[in-house]
XYZ file of C-alpha atoms in Angstrom:
564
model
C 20.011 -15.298 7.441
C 22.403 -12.292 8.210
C 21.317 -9.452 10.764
C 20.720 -7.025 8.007
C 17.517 -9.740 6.787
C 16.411 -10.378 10.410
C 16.220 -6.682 10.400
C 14.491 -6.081 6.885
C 12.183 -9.190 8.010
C 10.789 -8.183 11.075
C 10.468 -4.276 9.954
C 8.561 -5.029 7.251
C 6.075 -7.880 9.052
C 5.661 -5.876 12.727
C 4.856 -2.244 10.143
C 2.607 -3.902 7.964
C 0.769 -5.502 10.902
C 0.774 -3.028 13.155
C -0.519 -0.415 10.102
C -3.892 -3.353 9.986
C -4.842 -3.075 13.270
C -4.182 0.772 13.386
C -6.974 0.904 10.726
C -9.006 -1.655 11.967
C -10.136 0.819 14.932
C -13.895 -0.030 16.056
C -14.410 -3.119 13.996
C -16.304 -4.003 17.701
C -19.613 -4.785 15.908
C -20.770 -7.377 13.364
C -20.752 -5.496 10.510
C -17.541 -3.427 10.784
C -16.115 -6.918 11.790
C -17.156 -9.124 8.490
C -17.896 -6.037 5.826
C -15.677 -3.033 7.628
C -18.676 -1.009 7.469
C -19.073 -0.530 3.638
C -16.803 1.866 3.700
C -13.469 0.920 1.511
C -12.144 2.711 -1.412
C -11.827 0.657 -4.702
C -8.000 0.792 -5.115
C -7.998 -0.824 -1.234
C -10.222 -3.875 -2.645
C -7.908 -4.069 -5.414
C -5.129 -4.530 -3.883
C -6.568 -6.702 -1.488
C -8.390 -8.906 -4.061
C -4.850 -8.812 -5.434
C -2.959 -9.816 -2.367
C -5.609 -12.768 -1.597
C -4.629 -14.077 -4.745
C -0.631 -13.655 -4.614
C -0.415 -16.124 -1.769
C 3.488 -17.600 -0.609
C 2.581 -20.861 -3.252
C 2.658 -18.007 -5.962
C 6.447 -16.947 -4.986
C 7.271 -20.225 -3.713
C 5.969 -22.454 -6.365
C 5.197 -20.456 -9.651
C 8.996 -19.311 -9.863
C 9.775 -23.142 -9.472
C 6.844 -24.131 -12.516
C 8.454 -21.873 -14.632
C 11.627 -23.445 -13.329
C 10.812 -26.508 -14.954
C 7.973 -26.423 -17.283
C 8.490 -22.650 -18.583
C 5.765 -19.947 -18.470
C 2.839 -21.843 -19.841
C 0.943 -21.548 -16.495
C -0.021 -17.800 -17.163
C -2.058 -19.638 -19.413
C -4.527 -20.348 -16.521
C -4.767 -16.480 -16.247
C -6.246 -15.518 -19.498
C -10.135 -15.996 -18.967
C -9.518 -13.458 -16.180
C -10.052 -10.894 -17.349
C -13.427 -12.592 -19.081
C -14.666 -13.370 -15.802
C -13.787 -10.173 -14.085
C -16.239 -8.289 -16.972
C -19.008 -10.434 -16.415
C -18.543 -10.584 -12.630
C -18.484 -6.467 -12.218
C -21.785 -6.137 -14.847
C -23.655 -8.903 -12.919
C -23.229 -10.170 -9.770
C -21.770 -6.954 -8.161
C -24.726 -5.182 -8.292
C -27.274 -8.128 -7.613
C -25.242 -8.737 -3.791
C -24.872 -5.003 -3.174
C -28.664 -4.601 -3.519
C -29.744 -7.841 -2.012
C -27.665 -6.353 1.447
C -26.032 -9.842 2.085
C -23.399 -10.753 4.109
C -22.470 -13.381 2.180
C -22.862 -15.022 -1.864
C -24.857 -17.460 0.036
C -27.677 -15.470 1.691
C -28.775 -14.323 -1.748
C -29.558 -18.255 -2.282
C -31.803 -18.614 0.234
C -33.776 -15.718 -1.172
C -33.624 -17.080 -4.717
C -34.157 -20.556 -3.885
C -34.704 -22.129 -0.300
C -32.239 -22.948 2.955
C -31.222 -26.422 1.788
C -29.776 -24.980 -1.187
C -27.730 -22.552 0.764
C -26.473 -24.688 3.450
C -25.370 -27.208 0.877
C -23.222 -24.242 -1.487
C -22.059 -22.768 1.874
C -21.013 -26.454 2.869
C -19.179 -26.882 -0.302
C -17.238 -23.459 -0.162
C -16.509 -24.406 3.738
C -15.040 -27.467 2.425
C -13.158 -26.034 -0.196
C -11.817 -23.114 1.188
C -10.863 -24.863 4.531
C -8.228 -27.527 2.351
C -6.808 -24.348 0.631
C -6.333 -22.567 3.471
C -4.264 -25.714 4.242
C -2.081 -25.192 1.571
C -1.657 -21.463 2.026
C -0.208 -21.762 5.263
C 2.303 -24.785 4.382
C 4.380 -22.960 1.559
C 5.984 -20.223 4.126
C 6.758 -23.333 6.471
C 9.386 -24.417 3.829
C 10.918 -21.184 4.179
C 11.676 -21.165 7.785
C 12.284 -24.860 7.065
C 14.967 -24.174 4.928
C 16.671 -21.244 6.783
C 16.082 -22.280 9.809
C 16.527 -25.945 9.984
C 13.526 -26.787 11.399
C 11.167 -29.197 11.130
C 8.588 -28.238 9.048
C 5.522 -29.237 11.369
C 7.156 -26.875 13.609
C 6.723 -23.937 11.177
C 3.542 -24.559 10.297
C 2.412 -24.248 14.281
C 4.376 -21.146 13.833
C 2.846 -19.955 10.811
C -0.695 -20.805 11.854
C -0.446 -19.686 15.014
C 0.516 -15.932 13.716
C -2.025 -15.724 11.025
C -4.661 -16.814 13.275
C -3.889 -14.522 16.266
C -3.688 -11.505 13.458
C -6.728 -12.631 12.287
C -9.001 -13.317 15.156
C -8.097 -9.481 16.333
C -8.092 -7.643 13.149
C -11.555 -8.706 11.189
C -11.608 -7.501 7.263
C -10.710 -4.012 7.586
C -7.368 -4.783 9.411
C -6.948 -7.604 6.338
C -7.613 -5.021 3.500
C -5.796 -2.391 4.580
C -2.888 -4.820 5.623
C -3.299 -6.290 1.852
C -2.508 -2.725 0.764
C 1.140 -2.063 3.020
C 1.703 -6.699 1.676
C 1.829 -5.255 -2.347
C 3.916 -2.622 -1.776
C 6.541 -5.462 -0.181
C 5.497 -8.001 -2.661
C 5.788 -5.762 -5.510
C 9.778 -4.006 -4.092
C 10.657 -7.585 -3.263
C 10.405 -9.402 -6.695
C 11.810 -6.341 -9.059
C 14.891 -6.754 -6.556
C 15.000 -10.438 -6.894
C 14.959 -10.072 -11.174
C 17.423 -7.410 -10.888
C 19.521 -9.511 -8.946
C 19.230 -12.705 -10.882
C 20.000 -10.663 -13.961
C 23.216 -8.979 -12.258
C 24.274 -12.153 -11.083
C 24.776 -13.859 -14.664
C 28.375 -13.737 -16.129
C 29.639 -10.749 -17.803
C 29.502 -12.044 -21.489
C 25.924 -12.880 -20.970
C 23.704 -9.588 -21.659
C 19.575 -9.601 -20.698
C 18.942 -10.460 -24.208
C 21.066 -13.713 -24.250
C 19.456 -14.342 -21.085
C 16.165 -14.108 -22.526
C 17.367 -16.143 -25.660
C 18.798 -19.203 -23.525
C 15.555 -19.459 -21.968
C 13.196 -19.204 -24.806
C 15.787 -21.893 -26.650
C 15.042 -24.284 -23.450
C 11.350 -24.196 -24.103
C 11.079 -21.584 -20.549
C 9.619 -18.690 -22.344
C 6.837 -20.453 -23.973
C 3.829 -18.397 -22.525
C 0.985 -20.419 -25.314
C 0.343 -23.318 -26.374
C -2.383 -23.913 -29.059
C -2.580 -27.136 -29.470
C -6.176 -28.658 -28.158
C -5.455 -31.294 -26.140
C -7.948 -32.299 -22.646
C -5.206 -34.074 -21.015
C -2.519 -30.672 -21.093
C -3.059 -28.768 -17.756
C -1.483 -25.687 -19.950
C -2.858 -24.186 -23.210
C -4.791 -21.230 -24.455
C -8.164 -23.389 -24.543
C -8.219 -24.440 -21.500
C -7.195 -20.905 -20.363
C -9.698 -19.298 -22.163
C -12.606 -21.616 -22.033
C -11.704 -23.575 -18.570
C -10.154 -20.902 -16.875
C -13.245 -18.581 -17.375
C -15.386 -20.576 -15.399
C -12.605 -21.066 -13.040
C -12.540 -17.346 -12.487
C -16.016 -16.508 -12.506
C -16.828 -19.099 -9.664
C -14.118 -17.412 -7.757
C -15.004 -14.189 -7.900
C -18.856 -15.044 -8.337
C -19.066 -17.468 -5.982
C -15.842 -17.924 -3.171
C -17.166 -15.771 -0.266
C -13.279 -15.203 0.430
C -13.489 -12.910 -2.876
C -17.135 -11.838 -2.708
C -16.521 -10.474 1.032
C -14.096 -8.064 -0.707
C -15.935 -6.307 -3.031
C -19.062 -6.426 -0.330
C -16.743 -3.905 1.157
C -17.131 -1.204 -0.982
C -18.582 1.999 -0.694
C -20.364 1.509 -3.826
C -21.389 -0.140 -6.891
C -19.238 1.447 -8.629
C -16.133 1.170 -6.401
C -16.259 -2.286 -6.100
C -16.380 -2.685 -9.865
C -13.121 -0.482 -10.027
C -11.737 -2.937 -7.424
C -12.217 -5.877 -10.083
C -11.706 -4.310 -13.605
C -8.228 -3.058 -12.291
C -7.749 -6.524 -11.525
C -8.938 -7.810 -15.064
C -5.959 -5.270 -16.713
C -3.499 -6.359 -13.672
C -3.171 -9.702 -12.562
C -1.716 -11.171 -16.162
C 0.792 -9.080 -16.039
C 1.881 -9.476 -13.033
C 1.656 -13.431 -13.005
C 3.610 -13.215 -16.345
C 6.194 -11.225 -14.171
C 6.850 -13.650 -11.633
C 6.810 -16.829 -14.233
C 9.621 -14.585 -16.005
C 11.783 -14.596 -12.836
C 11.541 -18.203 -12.798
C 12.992 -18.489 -15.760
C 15.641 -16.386 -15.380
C 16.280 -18.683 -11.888
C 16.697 -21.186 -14.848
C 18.863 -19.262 -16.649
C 21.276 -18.472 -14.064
C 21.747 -21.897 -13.174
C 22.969 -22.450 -16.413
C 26.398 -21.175 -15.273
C 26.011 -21.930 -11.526
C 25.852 -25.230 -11.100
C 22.628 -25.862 -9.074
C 22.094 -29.498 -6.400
C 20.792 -31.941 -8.039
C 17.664 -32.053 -5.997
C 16.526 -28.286 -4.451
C 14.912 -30.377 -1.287
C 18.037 -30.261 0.644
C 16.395 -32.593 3.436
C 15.963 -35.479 0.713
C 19.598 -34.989 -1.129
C 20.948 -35.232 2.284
C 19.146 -38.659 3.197
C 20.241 -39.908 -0.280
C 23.735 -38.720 -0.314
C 25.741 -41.559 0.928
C 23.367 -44.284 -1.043
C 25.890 -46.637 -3.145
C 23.208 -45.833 -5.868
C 23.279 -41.823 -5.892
C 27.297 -41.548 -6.978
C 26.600 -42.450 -10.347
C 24.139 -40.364 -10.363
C 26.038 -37.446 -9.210
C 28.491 -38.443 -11.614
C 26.223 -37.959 -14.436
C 24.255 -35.032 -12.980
C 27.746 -33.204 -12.906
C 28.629 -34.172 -16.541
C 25.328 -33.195 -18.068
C 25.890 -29.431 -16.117
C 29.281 -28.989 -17.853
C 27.858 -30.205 -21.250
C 24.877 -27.781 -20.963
C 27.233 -24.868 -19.548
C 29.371 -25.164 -22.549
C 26.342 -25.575 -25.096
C 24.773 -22.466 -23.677
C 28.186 -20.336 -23.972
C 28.341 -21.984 -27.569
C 24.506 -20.724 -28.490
C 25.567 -17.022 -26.834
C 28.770 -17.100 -29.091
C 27.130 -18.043 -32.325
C 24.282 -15.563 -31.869
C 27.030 -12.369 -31.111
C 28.817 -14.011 -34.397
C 25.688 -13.988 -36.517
C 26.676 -17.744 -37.699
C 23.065 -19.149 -38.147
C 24.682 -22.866 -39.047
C 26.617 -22.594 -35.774
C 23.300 -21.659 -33.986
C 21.450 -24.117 -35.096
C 24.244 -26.663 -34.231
C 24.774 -24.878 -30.261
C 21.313 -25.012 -30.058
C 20.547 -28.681 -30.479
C 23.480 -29.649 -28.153
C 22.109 -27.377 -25.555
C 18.603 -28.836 -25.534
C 19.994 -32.286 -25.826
C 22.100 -31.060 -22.981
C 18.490 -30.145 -21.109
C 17.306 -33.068 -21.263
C 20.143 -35.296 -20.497
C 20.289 -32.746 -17.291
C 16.318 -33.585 -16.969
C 16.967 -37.476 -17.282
C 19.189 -37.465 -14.401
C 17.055 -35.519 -12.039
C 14.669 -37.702 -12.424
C 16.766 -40.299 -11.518
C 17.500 -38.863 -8.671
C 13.712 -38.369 -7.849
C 13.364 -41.857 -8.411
C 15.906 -42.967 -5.594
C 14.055 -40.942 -3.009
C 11.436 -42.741 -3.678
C 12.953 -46.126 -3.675
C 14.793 -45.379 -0.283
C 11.791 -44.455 1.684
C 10.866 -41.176 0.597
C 7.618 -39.530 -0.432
C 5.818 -40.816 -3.285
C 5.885 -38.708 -6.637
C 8.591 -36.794 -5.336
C 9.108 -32.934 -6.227
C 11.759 -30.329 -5.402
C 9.487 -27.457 -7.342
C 8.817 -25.616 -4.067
C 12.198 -25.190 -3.221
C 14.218 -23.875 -6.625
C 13.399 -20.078 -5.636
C 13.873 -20.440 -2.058
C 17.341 -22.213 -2.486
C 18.136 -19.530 -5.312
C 16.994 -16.670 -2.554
C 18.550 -17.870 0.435
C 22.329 -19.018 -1.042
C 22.775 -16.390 -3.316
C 20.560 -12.867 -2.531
C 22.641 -10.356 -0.726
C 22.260 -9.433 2.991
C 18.698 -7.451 3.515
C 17.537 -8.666 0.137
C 17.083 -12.479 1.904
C 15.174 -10.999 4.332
C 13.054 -8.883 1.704
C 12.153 -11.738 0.225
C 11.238 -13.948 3.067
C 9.032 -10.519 3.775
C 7.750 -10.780 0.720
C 6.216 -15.066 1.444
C 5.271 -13.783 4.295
C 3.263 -10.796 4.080
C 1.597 -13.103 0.866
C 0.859 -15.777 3.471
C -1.174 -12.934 5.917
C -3.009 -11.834 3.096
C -3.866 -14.959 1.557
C -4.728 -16.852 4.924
C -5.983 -13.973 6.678
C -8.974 -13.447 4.098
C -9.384 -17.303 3.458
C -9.709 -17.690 7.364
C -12.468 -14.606 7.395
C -14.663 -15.661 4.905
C -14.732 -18.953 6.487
C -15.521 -17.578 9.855
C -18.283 -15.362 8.260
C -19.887 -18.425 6.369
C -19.881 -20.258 9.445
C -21.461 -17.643 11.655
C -24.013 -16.293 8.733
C -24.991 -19.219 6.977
C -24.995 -22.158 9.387
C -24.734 -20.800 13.160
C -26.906 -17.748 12.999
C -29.260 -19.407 10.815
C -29.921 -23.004 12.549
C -28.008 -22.816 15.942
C -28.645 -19.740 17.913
C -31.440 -17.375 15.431
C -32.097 -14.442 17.787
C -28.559 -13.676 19.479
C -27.155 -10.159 20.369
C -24.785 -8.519 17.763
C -22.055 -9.039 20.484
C -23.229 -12.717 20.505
C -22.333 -13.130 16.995
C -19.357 -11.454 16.816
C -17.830 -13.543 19.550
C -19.247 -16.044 17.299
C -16.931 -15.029 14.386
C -13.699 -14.849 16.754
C -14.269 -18.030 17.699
C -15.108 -19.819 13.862
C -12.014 -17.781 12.771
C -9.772 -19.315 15.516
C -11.477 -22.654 14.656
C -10.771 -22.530 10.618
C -7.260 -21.700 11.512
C -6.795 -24.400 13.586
C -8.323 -26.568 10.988
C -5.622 -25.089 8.330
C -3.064 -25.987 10.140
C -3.992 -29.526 10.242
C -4.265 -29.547 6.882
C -1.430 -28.220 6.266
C 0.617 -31.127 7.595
C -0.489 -33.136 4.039
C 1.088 -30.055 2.306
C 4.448 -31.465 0.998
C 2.376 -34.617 -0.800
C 0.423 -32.146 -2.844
C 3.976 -31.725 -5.638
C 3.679 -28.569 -7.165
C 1.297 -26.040 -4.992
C 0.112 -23.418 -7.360
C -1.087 -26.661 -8.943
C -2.095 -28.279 -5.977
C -4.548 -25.259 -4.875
C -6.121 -24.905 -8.153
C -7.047 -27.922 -8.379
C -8.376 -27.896 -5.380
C -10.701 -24.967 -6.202
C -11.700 -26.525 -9.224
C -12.909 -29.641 -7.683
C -15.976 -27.762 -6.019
C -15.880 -24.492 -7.973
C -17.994 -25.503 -10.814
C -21.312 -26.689 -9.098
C -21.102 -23.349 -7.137
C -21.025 -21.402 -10.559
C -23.954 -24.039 -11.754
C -25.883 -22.933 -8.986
C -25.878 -19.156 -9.546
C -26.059 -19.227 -13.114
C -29.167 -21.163 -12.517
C -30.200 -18.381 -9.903
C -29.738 -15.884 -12.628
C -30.653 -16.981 -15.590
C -33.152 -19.556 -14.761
C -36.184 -17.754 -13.145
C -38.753 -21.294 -13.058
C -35.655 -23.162 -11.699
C -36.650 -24.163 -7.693
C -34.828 -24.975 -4.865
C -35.339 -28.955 -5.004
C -34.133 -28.977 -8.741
C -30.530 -27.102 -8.478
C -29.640 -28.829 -5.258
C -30.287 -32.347 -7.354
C -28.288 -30.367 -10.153
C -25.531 -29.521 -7.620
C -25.033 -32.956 -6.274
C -24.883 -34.078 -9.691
C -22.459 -31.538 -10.703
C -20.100 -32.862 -7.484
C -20.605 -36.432 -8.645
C -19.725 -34.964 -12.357
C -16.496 -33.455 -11.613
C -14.850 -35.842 -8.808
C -15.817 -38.825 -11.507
C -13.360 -36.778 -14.418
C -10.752 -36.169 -11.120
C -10.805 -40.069 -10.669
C -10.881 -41.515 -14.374
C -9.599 -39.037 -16.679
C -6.652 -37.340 -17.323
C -8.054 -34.147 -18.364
C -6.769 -30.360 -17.611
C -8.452 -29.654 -13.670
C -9.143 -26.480 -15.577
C -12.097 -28.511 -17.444
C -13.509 -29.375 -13.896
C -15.038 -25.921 -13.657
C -17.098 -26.030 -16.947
C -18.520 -29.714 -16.490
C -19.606 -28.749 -13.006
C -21.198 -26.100 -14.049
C -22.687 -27.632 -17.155
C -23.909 -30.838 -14.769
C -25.828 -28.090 -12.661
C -27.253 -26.201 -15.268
C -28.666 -29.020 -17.389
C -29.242 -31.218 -14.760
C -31.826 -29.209 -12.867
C -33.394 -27.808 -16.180
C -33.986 -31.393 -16.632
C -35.783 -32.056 -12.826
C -37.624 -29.112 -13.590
C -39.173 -30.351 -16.826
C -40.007 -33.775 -14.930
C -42.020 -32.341 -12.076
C -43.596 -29.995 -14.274
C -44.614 -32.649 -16.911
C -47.424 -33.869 -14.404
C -48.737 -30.535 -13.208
C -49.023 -29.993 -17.158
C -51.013 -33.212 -17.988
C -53.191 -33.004 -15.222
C -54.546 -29.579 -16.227
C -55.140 -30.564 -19.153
């Protein structure tokens, strides 16, 4: 880090900071605290939703999936925009007219307290390991530029987002969220722009984008049906809907920011812009990755990105041949790639063909060895199932980015990090306080009483993020890592309000049977199978849906015979 990024850094975090709190002025009461006041515009609750979603393990680690496994991920996005339809003609409407606080109140009044304690449980539950994860993938930035050690970082890391936080309440968030996109969105156009600069003269943008689609990088679908592929359009569409309508339907850390809005109305804006948006966007930053990949073509990269780990294994008797081989498979690749660009400017098809299957047997020669080297980390001591995914951007960043863009980019993690962990840390607080505390602990407090009450669960969560966040580096790949997460508990929250929808003779007793079934459902596929996590979301909700159909029909069967 030069002065010119220290600069760029700390401008950017201290204005978009400062600019929260500014607008946060007399959030001193419950209400403004946890819902500003129903009072924010629709393009603020977009960009906010937005924001909460672009966390640092979007930067961090999507760049790095694409890195390695090409853009098949955006897969995962496509029911989004399915969800965010159904979401804004449904449940909008039904939690701006119940007046709720949170997705969980409106239980209670559709079914009884047991059934909201136990959804608000699960979200608490869920939300709280994410949070986790949030806050660990900016601690491998300062780990990396820095030098230090990473549970360092994450006290750091925690210890700002909490303190920003614990002060601000939602409206400092939101409008913060607003001032984070702008730096999100400056800071990766300059890093493709730079990537793209950075590759030798006789390779143009469209060789570029030809040496990565020729590595398998650019391959966005995949339509072959298969449960066990994370990645492919039927999981994305199928899956990945229920995935996104529990999130937005049922994660209070999405549902609190559409409870914002002035209206109806606005807060549909706030997700339909979303539902044209986000795809886009993640197809953006899944691009970039691949032109990391691309660049490195002619660069030759370490043979592990962890710098910590290739250290520890450097001297090993074992890792020279390695290197050896790692350095022999670059060259071979460097040369098949300049071969492919050659034969395409030519027009010789026979010589493309021929470049081309030297520079994918190149790939995975390359792709043999670094899994060698993976393999030694392990052997030596080293983490089990070892991944360098979350550092390939950051090392691309940090050693070649000029001065002011480093420090952009780190901006650009870090502002994600206060969006992301700042709302996940709210809604947590606000479940806490609403749904458990005000409801069993203390039932007649003062509205001051309650919103000390929220200061103190948001200080709480954070703290409890942070010692999550400690487990982060054995998760592998993050974006993964917190989706999976999600999905593990996402799907019996969906089961329960499609129930509360759709099933008016559905009580209380049945759906919380459904929704430990549903829990029991999805962590049994987790354990056994191999299938996409994407699934997860569409069994759980199945399990809750049929399930308590089914204890319905049972205790009704009785009432029905003894009439008769």
């Amino acid at each position: 880090m030069r002065t010119a990024d220290w600069i760029v850094l700390f401008g950017s975090l201290i204005s978009i900071i400062a600019y929260g709190l500014y607008r946060a002025r007399g959030s001193n009461t419950v209400d403004r605290y946890l819902l500003a006041g129903k009072s924010m515009p629709w393009y603020a609750m977009a960009l906010s939703i937005m924001a909460t979603q672009a966390s640092a393990v979007t930067f961090i680690s999507t760049t790095g999936q694409s890195y390695v496994d090409g853009m098949r991920f955006v897969q995962a996005y496509f029911g989004l925009p399915i969800a965010m339809v159904i979401v804004s003609a449904t449940v909008v409407p039904l939690f701006h007219r119940a007046k709720v606080y949170t997705a969980y109140e409106y239980l209670e009044q559709r079914f009884d307290t047991k059934t909201r304690a136990l959804a608000s449980i699960i979200f608490l539950f869920q939300r709280g390991l994410s949070a986790g994860v949030t806050i660990y993938a900016p601690a491998i930035v300062l780990s990396i530029i820095l030098g230090w050690p990473e549970q360092l970082t994450i006290l750091i890391t925690g210890a700002t987002v909490i303190t920003y936080t614990v002060i601000g309440g939602i409206k400092a968030v939101t409008w913060s969220d607003v001032q984070q996109m702008c730096v999100i969105f400056l800071g990766l156009i300059a890093a493709l722009v730079t990537c793209i600069l950075l590759l030798p003269q006789s390779v143009s943008f469209g060789d570029a984008v030809y040496l990565a689609g020729a590595a398998n990088r650019l391959n966005a679908v995949t339509t072959r049906f298969d449960w066990n592929d994370r990645f492919n359009i039927w999981s994305g569409l199928f899956g990945s809907t229920f995935l996104f309508l529990s999130y937005f339907g049922c994660d209070q850390s999405q549902v609190q920011r559409y409870l914002t809005g002035r209206s109806i109305a606005q807060s549909r804006l706030s997700l339909l812009f979303n539902a044209v948006a986000k795809i886009p966007m993640q197809f953006f930053i899944l691009f970039i990755g691949a032109m990391v990949f691309v660049f490195y073509l002619f660069i030759q990269p370490p043979v592990l990105f962890q710098s910590a780990e290739l250290g520890r294994i450097h001297n090993l008797a074992a890792f020279q041949p390695v290197q050896s081989d790692y350095q022999q498979a670059f060259e071979r690749r460097r040369q098949a790639a300049l071969g492919l660009v050659e034969a395409r400017h030519n027009g010789d098809l026979a010589a493309r063909a021929r470049e081309s299957a030297e520079y994918r047997s190149a790939q995975r020669s390359l792709d043999d060895v670094r899994i060698r080297a993976s393999r030694l980390v392990e052997q030596s001591g080293g983490e089990k199932d070892f991944s360098d995914t979350n550092y390939i951007f950051l090392s691309f960043v940090t050693q070649y980015l000029p001065a002011g863009l480093v420090g952009l980019l780190i901006a650009v993690v870090f502002a994600a990090t206060m969006s992301a962990s700042s709302g996940e840390i709210n809604s947590l607080a606000t479940v806490s306080v609403v749904d458990l505390y005000k409801r069993y602990v203390v039932r007649n407090g003062t509205d001051h009483h309650y919103l000390r009450a929220s200061r103190w669960a948001t200080l709480l969560w954070g703290a409890c993020a942070v010692l999550f966040a400690g487990f982060g580096r054995k998760l592998g790949s993050l974006i993964v890592a917190v989706n999976i997460v999600g999905s593990l508990f996402y799907g019996s929250l969906l089961g329960c309000f499609v129930v509360a929808f759709a099933f008016r003779r559905v009580g209380g007793t049945a759906v919380f049977i459904g929704m430990l079934a549903g829990e029991a459902a999805v962590f049994w596929a987790f354990k056994f199978t191999g299938m996409s996590y994407l699934w997860y979301n569409l069994i759980g909700c199945a399990v809750v849906v049929v399930t308590s159909l089914l204890v319905t029909a049972v205790s009704a069967k009785p009432a029905t015979q003894s009439t008769q």
